[in-house]
Amino acid sequence: MKQVMNPVYRKRLRMHRIGIALSVGAMSIGLLVLAWILITLAIKGFGALSINMFTQTTPAPGSEGGGLMNAIFGTVMIVSLSTLISTPIGILAGIYLAEYGEENKVANLTRFVTDIMLSAPSIVIGMFVWAMYVATAKHYSGYAGSIALALIAVPVVVRTTDNMLRLVPNSLLEAAFALGAPRWKVALMVRLRAVKAGVITGVLLAVARISGETAPLLFTALNNQFFSADMNGPMANLPVVIYGFAMSPYDNWRDLAWGGALLVTFSVLALNILSRTVFSQKQPN
């Protein structure tokens, strides 16, 4: 009882309660805004969903009907290729950092560059790929879009792989070395296998990160009103189509933009849920 009546204790308790109240209030505001966005997106997006959205290409200006089949296909192609490029590079770089990161300056430089790329604006990466690839080839292409998205995904995979590999206990590694296993085999067959679920989680998070990127694709893949499987030419994709249709004066285009935004949002949401549930992994014992 004396402790409760202590002025210092009462002041600390009051500040504690004020801090908790402010934290809960800030969280509530954030959740309220997020719920507002999702509800608005669901109301307008579900109203635009139809079978035509998945079976027809984007309509011409002022025309009725149409869909997003070419944009959906282009997004799948571009994101899939960027994932194929970024996954092995990111995992191998993460293994290098975890195995040799404490022994040389190259690993420290790699971590520094990776941290910079993680925080770099995506439009800067898009401009870089445009200058290096598009300006040289003199045409936009799905390949350029995949390269730009891969540059965004690589640092995510690298940091996730590096952090996950560092969770492997030294006793497991020492046991493998004691059996005479070489270092490369310990890294691939023991260390990486022990945290494979966490590495897969990092890959899925990287895919979720790049699925809705618009700025890099404006400088690289651009758009295509027609269905095309040619990755060496301009290719339709959902982010750019949504960007263009949302600002158009045509009601049909704006409806398709809401439907495309709903598809992208729920695809990213599904990837995040998948990465945090199915492939979730605690620190190995």
GROMACS .gro file of C-alpha atoms in nm:
model
  285
    1MET     CA    1   0.000   0.000   0.000
    2LYS     CA    2   0.285   0.234   0.079
    3GLN     CA    3   0.431   0.164  -0.261
    4VAL     CA    4   0.106   0.266  -0.430
    5MET     CA    5   0.097   0.595  -0.236
    6ASN     CA    6   0.458   0.673  -0.324
    7PRO     CA    7   0.459   0.991  -0.542
    8VAL     CA    8   0.737   0.860  -0.765
    9TYR     CA    9   0.553   0.534  -0.820
   10ARG     CA   10   0.228   0.716  -0.897
   11LYS     CA   11   0.404   0.940  -1.148
   12ARG     CA   12   0.563   0.644  -1.324
   13LEU     CA   13   0.230   0.459  -1.326
   14ARG     CA   14   0.059   0.763  -1.474
   15MET     CA   15   0.322   0.801  -1.747
   16HIS     CA   16   0.298   0.429  -1.818
   17ARG     CA   17  -0.077   0.451  -1.865
   18ILE     CA   18  -0.043   0.760  -2.084
   19GLY     CA   19   0.213   0.579  -2.301
   20ILE     CA   20  -0.009   0.273  -2.335
   21ALA     CA   21  -0.307   0.492  -2.421
   22LEU     CA   22  -0.111   0.679  -2.689
   23SER     CA   23   0.019   0.354  -2.835
   24VAL     CA   24  -0.327   0.199  -2.848
   25GLY     CA   25  -0.466   0.520  -2.999
   26ALA     CA   26  -0.199   0.528  -3.272
   27MET     CA   27  -0.255   0.160  -3.349
   28SER     CA   28  -0.631   0.215  -3.366
   29ILE     CA   29  -0.592   0.504  -3.609
   30GLY     CA   30  -0.363   0.296  -3.830
   31LEU     CA   31  -0.601  -0.001  -3.828
   32LEU     CA   32  -0.896   0.227  -3.896
   33VAL     CA   33  -0.729   0.381  -4.201
   34LEU     CA   34  -0.623   0.037  -4.325
   35ALA     CA   35  -0.975  -0.099  -4.279
   36TRP     CA   36  -1.114   0.205  -4.461
   37ILE     CA   37  -0.882   0.142  -4.757
   38LEU     CA   38  -0.958  -0.230  -4.771
   39ILE     CA   39  -1.334  -0.182  -4.740
   40THR     CA   40  -1.336   0.081  -5.016
   41LEU     CA   41  -1.122  -0.143  -5.234
   42ALA     CA   42  -1.347  -0.443  -5.169
   43ILE     CA   43  -1.668  -0.253  -5.244
   44LYS     CA   44  -1.544  -0.102  -5.569
   45GLY     CA   45  -1.321  -0.394  -5.668
   46PHE     CA   46  -1.567  -0.678  -5.622
   47GLY     CA   47  -1.821  -0.483  -5.825
   48ALA     CA   48  -1.578  -0.484  -6.117
   49LEU     CA   49  -1.497  -0.855  -6.103
   50SER     CA   50  -1.641  -1.063  -6.384
   51ILE     CA   51  -1.547  -1.350  -6.610
   52ASN     CA   52  -1.458  -1.097  -6.881
   53MET     CA   53  -1.181  -0.958  -6.663
   54PHE     CA   54  -0.994  -1.288  -6.692
   55THR     CA   55  -1.084  -1.374  -7.053
   56GLN     CA   56  -1.062  -1.044  -7.245
   57THR     CA   57  -0.782  -0.800  -7.311
   58THR     CA   58  -0.779  -0.433  -7.209
   59PRO     CA   59  -1.035  -0.230  -7.406
   60ALA     CA   60  -0.967   0.059  -7.639
   61PRO     CA   61  -1.038   0.415  -7.513
   62GLY     CA   62  -1.410   0.483  -7.487
   63SER     CA   63  -1.515   0.124  -7.561
   64GLU     CA   64  -1.725  -0.094  -7.334
   65GLY     CA   65  -1.640  -0.435  -7.194
   66GLY     CA   66  -1.290  -0.572  -7.199
   67GLY     CA   67  -1.079  -0.720  -6.924
   68LEU     CA   68  -0.729  -0.758  -6.786
   69MET     CA   69  -0.623  -1.093  -6.926
   70ASN     CA   70  -0.317  -0.955  -7.103
   71ALA     CA   71  -0.214  -0.753  -6.797
   72ILE     CA   72  -0.256  -1.051  -6.562
   73PHE     CA   73  -0.054  -1.275  -6.795
   74GLY     CA   74   0.217  -1.011  -6.835
   75THR     CA   75   0.245  -0.961  -6.459
   76VAL     CA   76   0.280  -1.336  -6.401
   77MET     CA   77   0.548  -1.363  -6.671
   78ILE     CA   78   0.750  -1.062  -6.550
   79VAL     CA   79   0.730  -1.149  -6.179
   80SER     CA   80   0.808  -1.517  -6.246
   81LEU     CA   81   1.121  -1.436  -6.445
   82SER     CA   82   1.237  -1.182  -6.187
   83THR     CA   83   1.189  -1.445  -5.916
   84LEU     CA   84   1.394  -1.698  -6.114
   85ILE     CA   85   1.671  -1.438  -6.146
   86SER     CA   86   1.670  -1.305  -5.790
   87THR     CA   87   1.622  -1.629  -5.593
   88PRO     CA   88   1.952  -1.810  -5.671
   89ILE     CA   89   2.152  -1.487  -5.661
   90GLY     CA   90   2.001  -1.382  -5.330
   91ILE     CA   91   2.035  -1.722  -5.164
   92LEU     CA   92   2.397  -1.770  -5.276
   93ALA     CA   93   2.487  -1.418  -5.164
   94GLY     CA   94   2.318  -1.480  -4.828
   95ILE     CA   95   2.516  -1.803  -4.784
   96TYR     CA   96   2.837  -1.617  -4.862
   97LEU     CA   97   2.760  -1.347  -4.606
   98ALA     CA   98   2.670  -1.600  -4.337
   99GLU     CA   99   2.975  -1.820  -4.399
  100TYR     CA  100   3.244  -1.561  -4.468
  101GLY     CA  101   3.083  -1.239  -4.347
  102GLU     CA  102   3.309  -1.202  -4.046
  103GLU     CA  103   3.633  -1.270  -4.230
  104ASN     CA  104   3.673  -1.012  -4.506
  105LYS     CA  105   3.577  -0.662  -4.613
  106VAL     CA  106   3.396  -0.774  -4.926
  107ALA     CA  107   3.114  -0.918  -4.715
  108ASN     CA  108   3.083  -0.592  -4.520
  109LEU     CA  109   3.068  -0.399  -4.847
  110THR     CA  110   2.805  -0.641  -4.977
  111ARG     CA  111   2.589  -0.585  -4.668
  112PHE     CA  112   2.629  -0.210  -4.706
  113VAL     CA  113   2.523  -0.216  -5.072
  114THR     CA  114   2.234  -0.450  -4.989
  115ASP     CA  115   2.107  -0.213  -4.721
  116ILE     CA  116   2.124   0.076  -4.967
  117MET     CA  117   1.929  -0.119  -5.229
  118LEU     CA  118   1.666  -0.211  -4.971
  119SER     CA  119   1.594   0.156  -4.910
  120ALA     CA  120   1.648   0.283  -5.265
  121PRO     CA  121   1.337   0.425  -5.437
  122SER     CA  122   1.207   0.182  -5.697
  123ILE     CA  123   1.184   0.457  -5.956
  124VAL     CA  124   1.562   0.503  -5.935
  125ILE     CA  125   1.612   0.135  -6.012
  126GLY     CA  126   1.370   0.166  -6.302
  127MET     CA  127   1.565   0.461  -6.442
  128PHE     CA  128   1.891   0.269  -6.403
  129VAL     CA  129   1.759  -0.030  -6.600
  130TRP     CA  130   1.615   0.207  -6.860
  131ALA     CA  131   1.955   0.371  -6.906
  132MET     CA  132   2.148   0.043  -6.910
  133TYR     CA  133   1.907  -0.180  -7.103
  134VAL     CA  134   1.614  -0.002  -7.266
  135ALA     CA  135   1.815   0.290  -7.404
  136THR     CA  136   2.071   0.047  -7.545
  137ALA     CA  137   1.816  -0.193  -7.695
  138LYS     CA  138   1.605   0.106  -7.808
  139HIS     CA  139   1.276  -0.058  -7.707
  140TYR     CA  140   1.082  -0.147  -7.397
  141SER     CA  141   1.055  -0.513  -7.302
  142GLY     CA  142   0.933  -0.759  -7.043
  143TYR     CA  143   1.294  -0.866  -6.991
  144ALA     CA  144   1.385  -0.515  -6.880
  145GLY     CA  145   1.091  -0.516  -6.639
  146SER     CA  146   1.203  -0.849  -6.493
  147ILE     CA  147   1.557  -0.721  -6.444
  148ALA     CA  148   1.430  -0.411  -6.264
  149LEU     CA  149   1.207  -0.615  -6.032
  150ALA     CA  150   1.488  -0.864  -5.972
  151LEU     CA  151   1.713  -0.581  -5.854
  152ILE     CA  152   1.444  -0.492  -5.599
  153ALA     CA  153   1.394  -0.854  -5.489
  154VAL     CA  154   1.759  -0.957  -5.455
  155PRO     CA  155   1.841  -0.755  -5.139
  156VAL     CA  156   1.527  -0.887  -4.968
  157VAL     CA  157   1.631  -1.247  -5.033
  158VAL     CA  158   1.992  -1.176  -4.938
  159ARG     CA  159   1.911  -1.025  -4.599
  160THR     CA  160   1.651  -1.288  -4.516
  161THR     CA  161   1.884  -1.574  -4.606
  162ASP     CA  162   2.174  -1.419  -4.415
  163ASN     CA  163   1.964  -1.362  -4.103
  164MET     CA  164   1.808  -1.708  -4.113
  165LEU     CA  165   2.142  -1.886  -4.156
  166ARG     CA  166   2.278  -1.703  -3.852
  167LEU     CA  167   2.006  -1.865  -3.642
  168VAL     CA  168   2.155  -2.211  -3.690
  169PRO     CA  169   2.327  -2.313  -3.363
  170ASN     CA  170   2.704  -2.359  -3.372
  171SER     CA  171   2.670  -2.704  -3.213
  172LEU     CA  172   2.499  -2.833  -3.529
  173LEU     CA  173   2.775  -2.693  -3.748
  174GLU     CA  174   3.050  -2.826  -3.523
  175ALA     CA  175   2.896  -3.173  -3.535
  176ALA     CA  176   2.900  -3.164  -3.916
  177PHE     CA  177   3.261  -3.046  -3.923
  178ALA     CA  178   3.356  -3.317  -3.674
  179LEU     CA  179   3.228  -3.579  -3.918
  180GLY     CA  180   3.469  -3.447  -4.179
  181ALA     CA  181   3.222  -3.259  -4.400
  182PRO     CA  182   3.379  -2.977  -4.606
  183ARG     CA  183   3.263  -2.623  -4.546
  184TRP     CA  184   3.063  -2.591  -4.869
  185LYS     CA  185   2.871  -2.909  -4.793
  186VAL     CA  186   2.799  -2.794  -4.436
  187ALA     CA  187   2.667  -2.465  -4.575
  188LEU     CA  188   2.440  -2.624  -4.835
  189MET     CA  189   2.341  -2.958  -4.684
  190VAL     CA  190   2.327  -2.870  -4.313
  191ARG     CA  191   2.297  -2.498  -4.255
  192LEU     CA  192   2.071  -2.411  -4.547
  193ARG     CA  193   1.854  -2.718  -4.501
  194ALA     CA  194   1.799  -2.633  -4.135
  195VAL     CA  195   1.640  -2.299  -4.224
  196LYS     CA  196   1.490  -2.374  -4.565
  197ALA     CA  197   1.142  -2.271  -4.449
  198GLY     CA  198   1.274  -1.929  -4.348
  199VAL     CA  199   1.453  -1.887  -4.680
  200ILE     CA  200   1.133  -1.975  -4.869
  201THR     CA  201   0.956  -1.716  -4.656
  202GLY     CA  202   1.209  -1.455  -4.767
  203VAL     CA  203   1.152  -1.545  -5.132
  204LEU     CA  204   0.774  -1.515  -5.092
  205LEU     CA  205   0.813  -1.179  -4.919
  206ALA     CA  206   1.033  -1.062  -5.206
  207VAL     CA  207   0.766  -1.170  -5.457
  208ALA     CA  208   0.503  -0.983  -5.256
  209ARG     CA  209   0.734  -0.680  -5.252
  210ILE     CA  210   0.768  -0.660  -5.630
  211SER     CA  211   0.419  -0.769  -5.736
  212GLY     CA  212   0.269  -0.422  -5.704
  213GLU     CA  213   0.563  -0.210  -5.820
  214THR     CA  214   0.463   0.042  -6.085
  215ALA     CA  215   0.749   0.291  -6.124
  216PRO     CA  216   1.016   0.045  -6.249
  217LEU     CA  217   0.777  -0.101  -6.508
  218LEU     CA  218   0.689   0.242  -6.645
  219PHE     CA  219   1.054   0.277  -6.751
  220THR     CA  220   1.108  -0.081  -6.866
  221ALA     CA  221   0.811  -0.300  -6.969
  222LEU     CA  222   0.575  -0.004  -7.027
  223ASN     CA  223   0.242  -0.148  -7.150
  224ASN     CA  224   0.069  -0.331  -7.434
  225GLN     CA  225  -0.300  -0.309  -7.513
  226PHE     CA  226  -0.294  -0.649  -7.680
  227PHE     CA  227  -0.210  -0.997  -7.553
  228SER     CA  228   0.157  -1.078  -7.604
  229ALA     CA  229   0.385  -1.352  -7.479
  230ASP     CA  230   0.693  -1.190  -7.634
  231MET     CA  231   0.913  -1.085  -7.344
  232ASN     CA  232   1.138  -0.894  -7.585
  233GLY     CA  233   0.872  -0.631  -7.649
  234PRO     CA  234   0.644  -0.402  -7.448
  235MET     CA  235   0.426  -0.614  -7.220
  236ALA     CA  236   0.105  -0.535  -7.036
  237ASN     CA  237   0.114  -0.560  -6.657
  238LEU     CA  238  -0.134  -0.490  -6.381
  239PRO     CA  239   0.047  -0.205  -6.198
  240VAL     CA  240   0.090   0.009  -6.509
  241VAL     CA  241  -0.261  -0.069  -6.636
  242ILE     CA  242  -0.408   0.027  -6.298
  243TYR     CA  243  -0.204   0.348  -6.299
  244GLY     CA  244  -0.325   0.444  -6.645
  245PHE     CA  245  -0.687   0.336  -6.610
  246ALA     CA  246  -0.736   0.497  -6.268
  247MET     CA  247  -0.664   0.844  -6.409
  248SER     CA  248  -0.867   0.801  -6.727
  249PRO     CA  249  -1.198   0.981  -6.796
  250TYR     CA  250  -1.372   0.653  -6.888
  251ASP     CA  251  -1.591   0.480  -6.630
  252ASN     CA  252  -1.517   0.138  -6.779
  253TRP     CA  253  -1.144   0.187  -6.741
  254ARG     CA  254  -1.178   0.309  -6.383
  255ASP     CA  255  -1.389   0.004  -6.296
  256LEU     CA  256  -1.121  -0.223  -6.440
  257ALA     CA  257  -0.859  -0.032  -6.240
  258TRP     CA  258  -1.048  -0.108  -5.918
  259GLY     CA  259  -1.074  -0.474  -6.014
  260GLY     CA  260  -0.703  -0.492  -6.094
  261ALA     CA  261  -0.615  -0.320  -5.767
  262LEU     CA  262  -0.823  -0.578  -5.582
  263LEU     CA  263  -0.640  -0.863  -5.757
  264VAL     CA  264  -0.297  -0.720  -5.674
  265THR     CA  265  -0.390  -0.645  -5.312
  266PHE     CA  266  -0.532  -0.987  -5.237
  267SER     CA  267  -0.247  -1.162  -5.419
  268VAL     CA  268   0.007  -0.979  -5.202
  269LEU     CA  269  -0.206  -1.049  -4.894
  270ALA     CA  270  -0.219  -1.420  -4.982
  271LEU     CA  271   0.159  -1.434  -5.026
  272ASN     CA  272   0.215  -1.266  -4.689
  273ILE     CA  273  -0.026  -1.502  -4.514
  274LEU     CA  274   0.138  -1.799  -4.683
  275SER     CA  275   0.486  -1.686  -4.580
  276ARG     CA  276   0.384  -1.626  -4.218
  277THR     CA  277   0.183  -1.944  -4.167
  278VAL     CA  278   0.273  -2.234  -4.393
  279PHE     CA  279   0.644  -2.156  -4.409
  280SER     CA  280   0.685  -1.990  -4.071
  281GLN     CA  281   0.977  -2.123  -3.873
  282LYS     CA  282   1.107  -2.047  -3.530
  283GLN     CA  283   1.470  -2.032  -3.433
  284PRO     CA  284   1.617  -2.384  -3.462
  285ASN     CA  285   1.712  -2.554  -3.140
   0.00000   0.00000   0.00000
